[in-house]
């Protein structure tokens, strides 16, 4: 897989936005890490709280554009640290648009 294609994958992931907050999942810290190999894109999602109701929706907002590029998708979910959660809550308050 060439670097241009890897950049397309990373751009697709970076463009995924939160449905109720006018920011990308990357900016919010929800997409915590992305590893692109020849075989797949591996994404680590960090959620601010356990069992968030839109978790699958957030994951799919990244999975769909990645798989549309013909790349396998794998992910894991972790909880944000307290510092990450505080940053998320500040960004949420500043960019909330509602659902």
PDB file of C-alpha atoms in Angstrom:
ATOM      1  CA  UNK A   1       0.000   0.000   0.000  1.00  0.00           C
ATOM      2  CA  UNK A   2       1.490   3.320  -0.995  1.00  0.00           C
ATOM      3  CA  UNK A   3       1.736   6.424   1.166  1.00  0.00           C
ATOM      4  CA  UNK A   4      -0.851   8.318  -0.897  1.00  0.00           C
ATOM      5  CA  UNK A   5      -3.433   5.620  -0.185  1.00  0.00           C
ATOM      6  CA  UNK A   6      -2.508   5.607   3.515  1.00  0.00           C
ATOM      7  CA  UNK A   7      -3.083   9.377   3.546  1.00  0.00           C
ATOM      8  CA  UNK A   8      -6.516   8.854   1.937  1.00  0.00           C
ATOM      9  CA  UNK A   9      -7.406   6.438   4.730  1.00  0.00           C
ATOM     10  CA  UNK A  10      -6.224   8.848   7.418  1.00  0.00           C
ATOM     11  CA  UNK A  11      -8.140  11.695   5.742  1.00  0.00           C
ATOM     12  CA  UNK A  12     -11.325   9.594   5.688  1.00  0.00           C
ATOM     13  CA  UNK A  13     -10.917   8.896   9.395  1.00  0.00           C
ATOM     14  CA  UNK A  14     -10.111  12.538  10.189  1.00  0.00           C
ATOM     15  CA  UNK A  15     -13.283  13.723   8.422  1.00  0.00           C
ATOM     16  CA  UNK A  16     -15.619  11.687  10.667  1.00  0.00           C
ATOM     17  CA  UNK A  17     -17.606  14.083  12.857  1.00  0.00           C
ATOM     18  CA  UNK A  18     -19.611  13.688  16.034  1.00  0.00           C
ATOM     19  CA  UNK A  19     -23.354  13.890  15.269  1.00  0.00           C
ATOM     20  CA  UNK A  20     -24.117  16.343  18.095  1.00  0.00           C
ATOM     21  CA  UNK A  21     -20.826  18.210  18.442  1.00  0.00           C
ATOM     22  CA  UNK A  22     -19.549  20.242  15.514  1.00  0.00           C
ATOM     23  CA  UNK A  23     -16.042  18.752  15.672  1.00  0.00           C
ATOM     24  CA  UNK A  24     -14.257  15.716  14.281  1.00  0.00           C
ATOM     25  CA  UNK A  25     -13.856  12.587  16.353  1.00  0.00           C
ATOM     26  CA  UNK A  26     -10.106  13.106  16.115  1.00  0.00           C
ATOM     27  CA  UNK A  27     -10.303  16.659  17.523  1.00  0.00           C
ATOM     28  CA  UNK A  28     -12.548  15.442  20.339  1.00  0.00           C
ATOM     29  CA  UNK A  29     -10.042  12.724  21.239  1.00  0.00           C
ATOM     30  CA  UNK A  30     -12.551   9.953  20.515  1.00  0.00           C
ATOM     31  CA  UNK A  31     -10.299   8.660  17.725  1.00  0.00           C
ATOM     32  CA  UNK A  32      -7.234   8.240  19.867  1.00  0.00           C
ATOM     33  CA  UNK A  33      -4.903   6.317  17.590  1.00  0.00           C
ATOM     34  CA  UNK A  34      -4.808   5.134  13.979  1.00  0.00           C
ATOM     35  CA  UNK A  35      -2.440   2.536  12.586  1.00  0.00           C
ATOM     36  CA  UNK A  36      -2.540   1.834   8.866  1.00  0.00           C
ATOM     37  CA  UNK A  37      -0.764  -1.250   7.587  1.00  0.00           C
ATOM     38  CA  UNK A  38      -0.855  -2.984   4.224  1.00  0.00           C
ATOM     39  CA  UNK A  39      -3.709  -5.145   5.443  1.00  0.00           C
ATOM     40  CA  UNK A  40      -5.944  -2.844   7.485  1.00  0.00           C
ATOM     41  CA  UNK A  41      -6.676   0.282   9.431  1.00  0.00           C
ATOM     42  CA  UNK A  42      -6.639  -0.234  13.188  1.00  0.00           C
ATOM     43  CA  UNK A  43      -8.381   2.492  15.171  1.00  0.00           C
ATOM     44  CA  UNK A  44      -8.436   3.015  18.921  1.00  0.00           C
ATOM     45  CA  UNK A  45     -11.554   4.815  20.116  1.00  0.00           C
ATOM     46  CA  UNK A  46     -11.501   6.512  23.524  1.00  0.00           C
ATOM     47  CA  UNK A  47     -14.965   7.153  24.915  1.00  0.00           C
ATOM     48  CA  UNK A  48     -15.517   9.629  27.746  1.00  0.00           C
ATOM     49  CA  UNK A  49     -17.859   7.270  29.607  1.00  0.00           C
ATOM     50  CA  UNK A  50     -18.581   3.529  29.511  1.00  0.00           C
ATOM     51  CA  UNK A  51     -21.511   2.279  27.431  1.00  0.00           C
ATOM     52  CA  UNK A  52     -22.229   5.513  25.585  1.00  0.00           C
ATOM     53  CA  UNK A  53     -25.467   5.125  23.613  1.00  0.00           C
ATOM     54  CA  UNK A  54     -24.017   6.280  20.280  1.00  0.00           C
ATOM     55  CA  UNK A  55     -20.841   4.218  20.494  1.00  0.00           C
ATOM     56  CA  UNK A  56     -21.682   2.006  17.503  1.00  0.00           C
ATOM     57  CA  UNK A  57     -22.715   5.065  15.487  1.00  0.00           C
ATOM     58  CA  UNK A  58     -19.353   6.713  16.176  1.00  0.00           C
ATOM     59  CA  UNK A  59     -17.457   3.547  15.259  1.00  0.00           C
ATOM     60  CA  UNK A  60     -19.457   3.160  12.043  1.00  0.00           C
ATOM     61  CA  UNK A  61     -18.799   6.786  11.084  1.00  0.00           C
ATOM     62  CA  UNK A  62     -15.141   5.769  10.796  1.00  0.00           C
ATOM     63  CA  UNK A  63     -15.594   2.163   9.654  1.00  0.00           C
ATOM     64  CA  UNK A  64     -17.800   2.940   6.634  1.00  0.00           C
ATOM     65  CA  UNK A  65     -15.470   5.384   4.835  1.00  0.00           C
ATOM     66  CA  UNK A  66     -12.469   3.127   5.550  1.00  0.00           C
ATOM     67  CA  UNK A  67     -14.135  -0.024   4.219  1.00  0.00           C
ATOM     68  CA  UNK A  68     -15.451   1.966   1.227  1.00  0.00           C
ATOM     69  CA  UNK A  69     -11.795   2.468   0.307  1.00  0.00           C
ATOM     70  CA  UNK A  70     -11.419  -1.311   0.232  1.00  0.00           C
ATOM     71  CA  UNK A  71      -9.449  -1.557   3.467  1.00  0.00           C
ATOM     72  CA  UNK A  72     -10.124  -3.951   6.342  1.00  0.00           C
ATOM     73  CA  UNK A  73     -11.112  -2.226   9.577  1.00  0.00           C
ATOM     74  CA  UNK A  74     -10.371  -3.245  13.130  1.00  0.00           C
ATOM     75  CA  UNK A  75     -10.878  -1.303  16.326  1.00  0.00           C
ATOM     76  CA  UNK A  76     -10.697  -1.306  20.062  1.00  0.00           C
ATOM     77  CA  UNK A  77     -12.477   0.846  22.620  1.00  0.00           C
ATOM     78  CA  UNK A  78     -10.860   2.294  25.724  1.00  0.00           C
ATOM     79  CA  UNK A  79     -12.014   4.861  28.258  1.00  0.00           C
ATOM     80  CA  UNK A  80     -10.550   8.346  28.227  1.00  0.00           C
ATOM     81  CA  UNK A  81      -8.236   9.320  31.030  1.00  0.00           C
ATOM     82  CA  UNK A  82      -9.547  12.007  33.380  1.00  0.00           C
ATOM     83  CA  UNK A  83      -7.498  14.687  31.563  1.00  0.00           C
ATOM     84  CA  UNK A  84      -8.783  13.515  28.173  1.00  0.00           C
ATOM     85  CA  UNK A  85     -12.370  13.507  29.504  1.00  0.00           C
ATOM     86  CA  UNK A  86     -12.036  17.077  30.811  1.00  0.00           C
ATOM     87  CA  UNK A  87     -10.706  18.255  27.439  1.00  0.00           C
ATOM     88  CA  UNK A  88     -13.579  16.445  25.694  1.00  0.00           C
ATOM     89  CA  UNK A  89     -16.167  18.068  27.983  1.00  0.00           C
ATOM     90  CA  UNK A  90     -14.719  21.535  27.332  1.00  0.00           C
ATOM     91  CA  UNK A  91     -14.796  20.969  23.568  1.00  0.00           C
ATOM     92  CA  UNK A  92     -18.313  19.539  23.807  1.00  0.00           C
ATOM     93  CA  UNK A  93     -19.529  22.659  25.647  1.00  0.00           C
ATOM     94  CA  UNK A  94     -17.953  24.979  23.067  1.00  0.00           C
ATOM     95  CA  UNK A  95     -19.183  23.165  19.936  1.00  0.00           C
ATOM     96  CA  UNK A  96     -22.502  21.530  20.959  1.00  0.00           C
ATOM     97  CA  UNK A  97     -25.100  21.647  18.195  1.00  0.00           C
ATOM     98  CA  UNK A  98     -27.556  19.017  19.478  1.00  0.00           C
ATOM     99  CA  UNK A  99     -29.011  16.062  17.651  1.00  0.00           C
TER     100      UNK A  99
END
